[in-house]
């Protein structure tokens, strides 16, 4: 069984020859560039600066040689521009504050001011900066721009739709080339075509936009989910219509080469609660998720991927009814997210893509042996009858000791025996 | 006593404009600031906090109530100064160095403010010396530390050590997604809470121990 077959089998809730593994196919299942550098060194691979495809979280590309060394079954197809509006496939060397030299987008200036570095939409330093990185930090955070006070009489829906547009011929050509390249690797292709995330709070500030307008500040957006529901629904309705038109074009060209589509990264959970009730989820979000997921299931063979951090157990039935096939990152340390109960109650209806090791706990703070023990335990629980792709809980962060990361991969190798 | 039900509902439901109107009416009716705060606003914030803990209200509800409460407090501010309204204590709060996440921390700050504390919010990416300097200058009873990241929570240990070395009276309480009671015990913090409502209860307890 090759990697692609393995992933497709487990996502059909059947046992494959062994556990399927992902690291690096999405912006929520990847590894910090510092970790990738450490792994390349440990496995004796060619030493060169890591390519950072997602600079907001400083996620590096898992190149083929490393993917082979680690036994990774998935590969990502990412967009032509990054979260700051910079061109991703055009690179330059940059030294980051922690001393690592990486390959970054050519449109990513790092401007030092005081104890922070700032970066700018499309790399244009004549604009207000849209993200900042503390000198002691390892990734960026959004700078909120846009109006401080919202005048409801003057709210214009177009302001919150600026980032959603129909694919140009050049945009379509990019995706055809990128998906074909990804598919040539023989791994399952996980595509992040974009445009279908509903109110993803990482995207709301519009770090790529030159002058964002509308509701762009994070607390204001959250409050709007209660006090401006008609406005939010109209944003969702129109963006999903655009997303489906784009997916139609991509599917006609290279649909057969794609296995999984990243639909949405909106977090609905906190450490011990949710951002809304199930009732509100069904009213505000579900109709639009249903629309795009139904389109995917009616027209393609793709599986639909939903990311949501936190204690989302009370919403999982609604996720399933929304048409999601996959839940990530399965934050096992959050309230109500005990692996055995999740597997028992939902394991035949949704696949778990994550939950393999607790990034907030053992992975960052435990010993290599503790990591190994947890990896074995989670594989036993989640791996039965398919429905599981191994991944840590969210991206592997910069501070995870490299010996713990190695322990995880070496344990997986011994379990998988492939 | 004045009927505060409209103001109470305005804060509970997070209606900013109504909260401003109702607090203005209460002032015009001759109500004292401490009565408005303690008989109504603290109660309303307590109720939304209780609903949050019971899973009947969520972060957006807390944000709305906190905004309404802050709007009302701004209108009350001149009267509070005139009447020299006594507060429960002074809290210095911030997200620790290297960490820029402040939604949770701001919620805790608002809940404390709405519960009758004076709150000095230092923002995010705050170094140890800034916490200590502000606590000293304002004779604060509590320093609240927040971190969202496993990469930054370790810095809380340095702040706890620095507070002890500085010999100030302030108690240190900590919170944030990856933080646990076990971690608080390990670094010698005086308290930990896992949500904004529990943080208020903890702060009241710590102040009484000062």
Short mmCIF file of N, CA and C in Angstrom, two decimals, chain B residues 56-115:
data_model
loop_
_atom_site.label_atom_id
_atom_site.label_comp_id
_atom_site.label_asym_id
_atom_site.label_seq_id
_atom_site.Cartn_x
_atom_site.Cartn_y
_atom_site.Cartn_z
N UNK B 56 -23.44 28.45 29.46
CA UNK B 56 -24.64 29.06 28.87
C UNK B 56 -24.32 30.39 28.20
N UNK B 57 -23.12 30.90 28.41
CA UNK B 57 -22.67 32.10 27.71
C UNK B 57 -21.24 31.81 27.24
N UNK B 58 -20.78 32.57 26.25
CA UNK B 58 -19.50 32.26 25.62
C UNK B 58 -18.66 33.53 25.51
N UNK B 59 -17.45 33.37 25.02
CA UNK B 59 -16.52 34.50 24.98
C UNK B 59 -17.16 35.75 24.33
N UNK B 60 -17.86 35.63 23.20
CA UNK B 60 -18.47 36.85 22.63
C UNK B 60 -19.45 37.53 23.60
N UNK B 61 -20.19 36.73 24.38
CA UNK B 61 -21.09 37.33 25.37
C UNK B 61 -20.30 38.09 26.43
N UNK B 62 -19.20 37.50 26.89
CA UNK B 62 -18.37 38.18 27.90
C UNK B 62 -17.82 39.48 27.33
N UNK B 63 -17.38 39.43 26.07
CA UNK B 63 -16.82 40.65 25.46
C UNK B 63 -17.87 41.76 25.39
N UNK B 64 -19.10 41.37 25.03
CA UNK B 64 -20.17 42.37 24.94
C UNK B 64 -20.48 42.96 26.31
N UNK B 65 -20.60 42.11 27.33
CA UNK B 65 -20.90 42.61 28.68
C UNK B 65 -19.77 43.49 29.19
N UNK B 66 -18.54 43.06 28.94
CA UNK B 66 -17.38 43.83 29.41
C UNK B 66 -17.34 45.20 28.75
N UNK B 67 -17.69 45.24 27.46
CA UNK B 67 -17.69 46.53 26.77
C UNK B 67 -18.78 47.45 27.33
N UNK B 68 -19.95 46.89 27.58
CA UNK B 68 -21.04 47.70 28.15
C UNK B 68 -20.66 48.21 29.54
N UNK B 69 -20.05 47.33 30.33
CA UNK B 69 -19.65 47.71 31.67
C UNK B 69 -18.59 48.81 31.63
N UNK B 70 -17.64 48.68 30.73
CA UNK B 70 -16.57 49.70 30.64
C UNK B 70 -17.15 51.05 30.22
N UNK B 71 -18.10 51.01 29.26
CA UNK B 71 -18.75 52.25 28.82
C UNK B 71 -19.45 52.94 29.98
N UNK B 72 -20.11 52.14 30.82
CA UNK B 72 -20.81 52.71 31.98
C UNK B 72 -19.81 53.24 33.01
N UNK B 73 -18.72 52.50 33.20
CA UNK B 73 -17.71 52.94 34.18
C UNK B 73 -17.06 54.26 33.76
N UNK B 74 -16.83 54.43 32.47
CA UNK B 74 -16.24 55.70 32.00
C UNK B 74 -17.12 56.87 32.37
N UNK B 75 -18.42 56.69 32.24
CA UNK B 75 -19.34 57.78 32.60
C UNK B 75 -19.33 58.00 34.12
N UNK B 76 -19.14 56.92 34.85
CA UNK B 76 -19.13 57.02 36.32
C UNK B 76 -17.84 57.59 36.89
N UNK B 77 -16.77 57.55 36.09
CA UNK B 77 -15.43 57.89 36.59
C UNK B 77 -15.35 59.22 37.36
N UNK B 78 -15.87 60.33 36.78
CA UNK B 78 -15.77 61.62 37.51
C UNK B 78 -16.44 61.54 38.88
N UNK B 79 -17.60 60.87 38.93
CA UNK B 79 -18.32 60.76 40.20
C UNK B 79 -17.55 59.89 41.20
N UNK B 80 -16.91 58.85 40.68
CA UNK B 80 -16.12 57.98 41.57
C UNK B 80 -14.99 58.78 42.20
N UNK B 81 -14.36 59.64 41.40
CA UNK B 81 -13.26 60.46 41.94
C UNK B 81 -13.78 61.45 42.98
N UNK B 82 -14.91 62.07 42.66
CA UNK B 82 -15.51 63.06 43.56
C UNK B 82 -15.88 62.41 44.90
N UNK B 83 -16.44 61.21 44.81
CA UNK B 83 -16.91 60.52 46.02
C UNK B 83 -15.82 59.67 46.67
N UNK B 84 -14.66 59.66 46.02
CA UNK B 84 -13.55 58.83 46.51
C UNK B 84 -14.01 57.39 46.75
N UNK B 85 -14.64 56.82 45.75
CA UNK B 85 -15.20 55.47 45.86
C UNK B 85 -14.11 54.45 46.16
N UNK B 86 -14.35 53.64 47.18
CA UNK B 86 -13.35 52.62 47.56
C UNK B 86 -13.45 51.40 46.66
N UNK B 87 -12.31 50.96 46.18
CA UNK B 87 -12.30 49.78 45.32
C UNK B 87 -11.75 48.59 46.09
N UNK B 88 -11.94 47.41 45.52
CA UNK B 88 -11.52 46.18 46.22
C UNK B 88 -10.01 46.06 46.35
N UNK B 89 -9.31 46.65 45.41
CA UNK B 89 -7.86 46.54 45.42
C UNK B 89 -7.32 46.91 44.05
N UNK B 90 -5.98 46.91 43.91
CA UNK B 90 -5.36 47.29 42.64
C UNK B 90 -4.68 46.07 42.02
N UNK B 91 -4.96 45.88 40.75
CA UNK B 91 -4.41 44.73 40.01
C UNK B 91 -3.58 45.24 38.84
N UNK B 92 -2.36 44.73 38.72
CA UNK B 92 -1.53 44.99 37.54
C UNK B 92 -1.61 43.74 36.68
N UNK B 93 -1.98 43.91 35.41
CA UNK B 93 -2.19 42.73 34.56
C UNK B 93 -1.49 42.90 33.22
N UNK B 94 -0.97 41.81 32.68
CA UNK B 94 -0.36 41.86 31.35
C UNK B 94 -0.06 40.48 30.82
N UNK B 95 0.14 40.40 29.50
CA UNK B 95 0.62 39.17 28.86
C UNK B 95 2.14 39.22 28.87
N UNK B 96 2.76 38.12 29.21
CA UNK B 96 4.21 38.14 29.48
C UNK B 96 5.05 38.32 28.21
N UNK B 97 6.31 38.66 28.44
CA UNK B 97 7.25 38.95 27.35
C UNK B 97 7.27 37.85 26.29
N UNK B 98 7.30 38.28 25.05
CA UNK B 98 7.36 37.33 23.94
C UNK B 98 6.00 36.87 23.44
N UNK B 99 4.95 37.23 24.16
CA UNK B 99 3.61 36.75 23.83
C UNK B 99 2.69 37.94 23.56
N UNK B 100 2.04 37.92 22.40
CA UNK B 100 1.24 39.08 22.01
C UNK B 100 -0.26 38.82 22.13
N UNK B 101 -0.63 37.69 22.70
CA UNK B 101 -2.06 37.34 22.75
C UNK B 101 -2.73 38.01 23.95
N UNK B 102 -3.78 38.73 23.70
CA UNK B 102 -4.34 39.45 24.84
C UNK B 102 -5.86 39.43 24.95
N UNK B 103 -6.53 38.61 24.16
CA UNK B 103 -8.00 38.59 24.27
C UNK B 103 -8.42 38.06 25.64
N UNK B 104 -7.86 36.93 26.03
CA UNK B 104 -8.20 36.34 27.32
C UNK B 104 -7.80 37.25 28.47
N UNK B 105 -6.60 37.80 28.36
CA UNK B 105 -6.11 38.69 29.41
C UNK B 105 -7.02 39.93 29.52
N UNK B 106 -7.43 40.48 28.39
CA UNK B 106 -8.31 41.66 28.44
C UNK B 106 -9.67 41.31 29.04
N UNK B 107 -10.11 40.09 28.79
CA UNK B 107 -11.38 39.65 29.40
C UNK B 107 -11.26 39.59 30.92
N UNK B 108 -10.15 39.02 31.37
CA UNK B 108 -9.92 38.96 32.83
C UNK B 108 -9.86 40.37 33.39
N UNK B 109 -9.15 41.26 32.69
CA UNK B 109 -9.04 42.66 33.16
C UNK B 109 -10.42 43.30 33.27
N UNK B 110 -11.24 43.08 32.26
CA UNK B 110 -12.58 43.69 32.29
C UNK B 110 -13.45 43.10 33.39
N UNK B 111 -13.34 41.79 33.57
CA UNK B 111 -14.14 41.15 34.63
C UNK B 111 -13.70 41.67 36.00
N UNK B 112 -12.41 41.87 36.19
CA UNK B 112 -11.91 42.39 37.47
C UNK B 112 -12.38 43.82 37.68
N UNK B 113 -12.30 44.60 36.61
CA UNK B 113 -12.72 46.00 36.69
C UNK B 113 -14.22 46.08 37.01
N UNK B 114 -14.98 45.22 36.34
CA UNK B 114 -16.42 45.21 36.56
C UNK B 114 -16.81 44.65 37.92
N UNK B 115 -15.85 44.04 38.58
CA UNK B 115 -16.14 43.47 39.90
C UNK B 115 -15.62 44.36 41.03
#
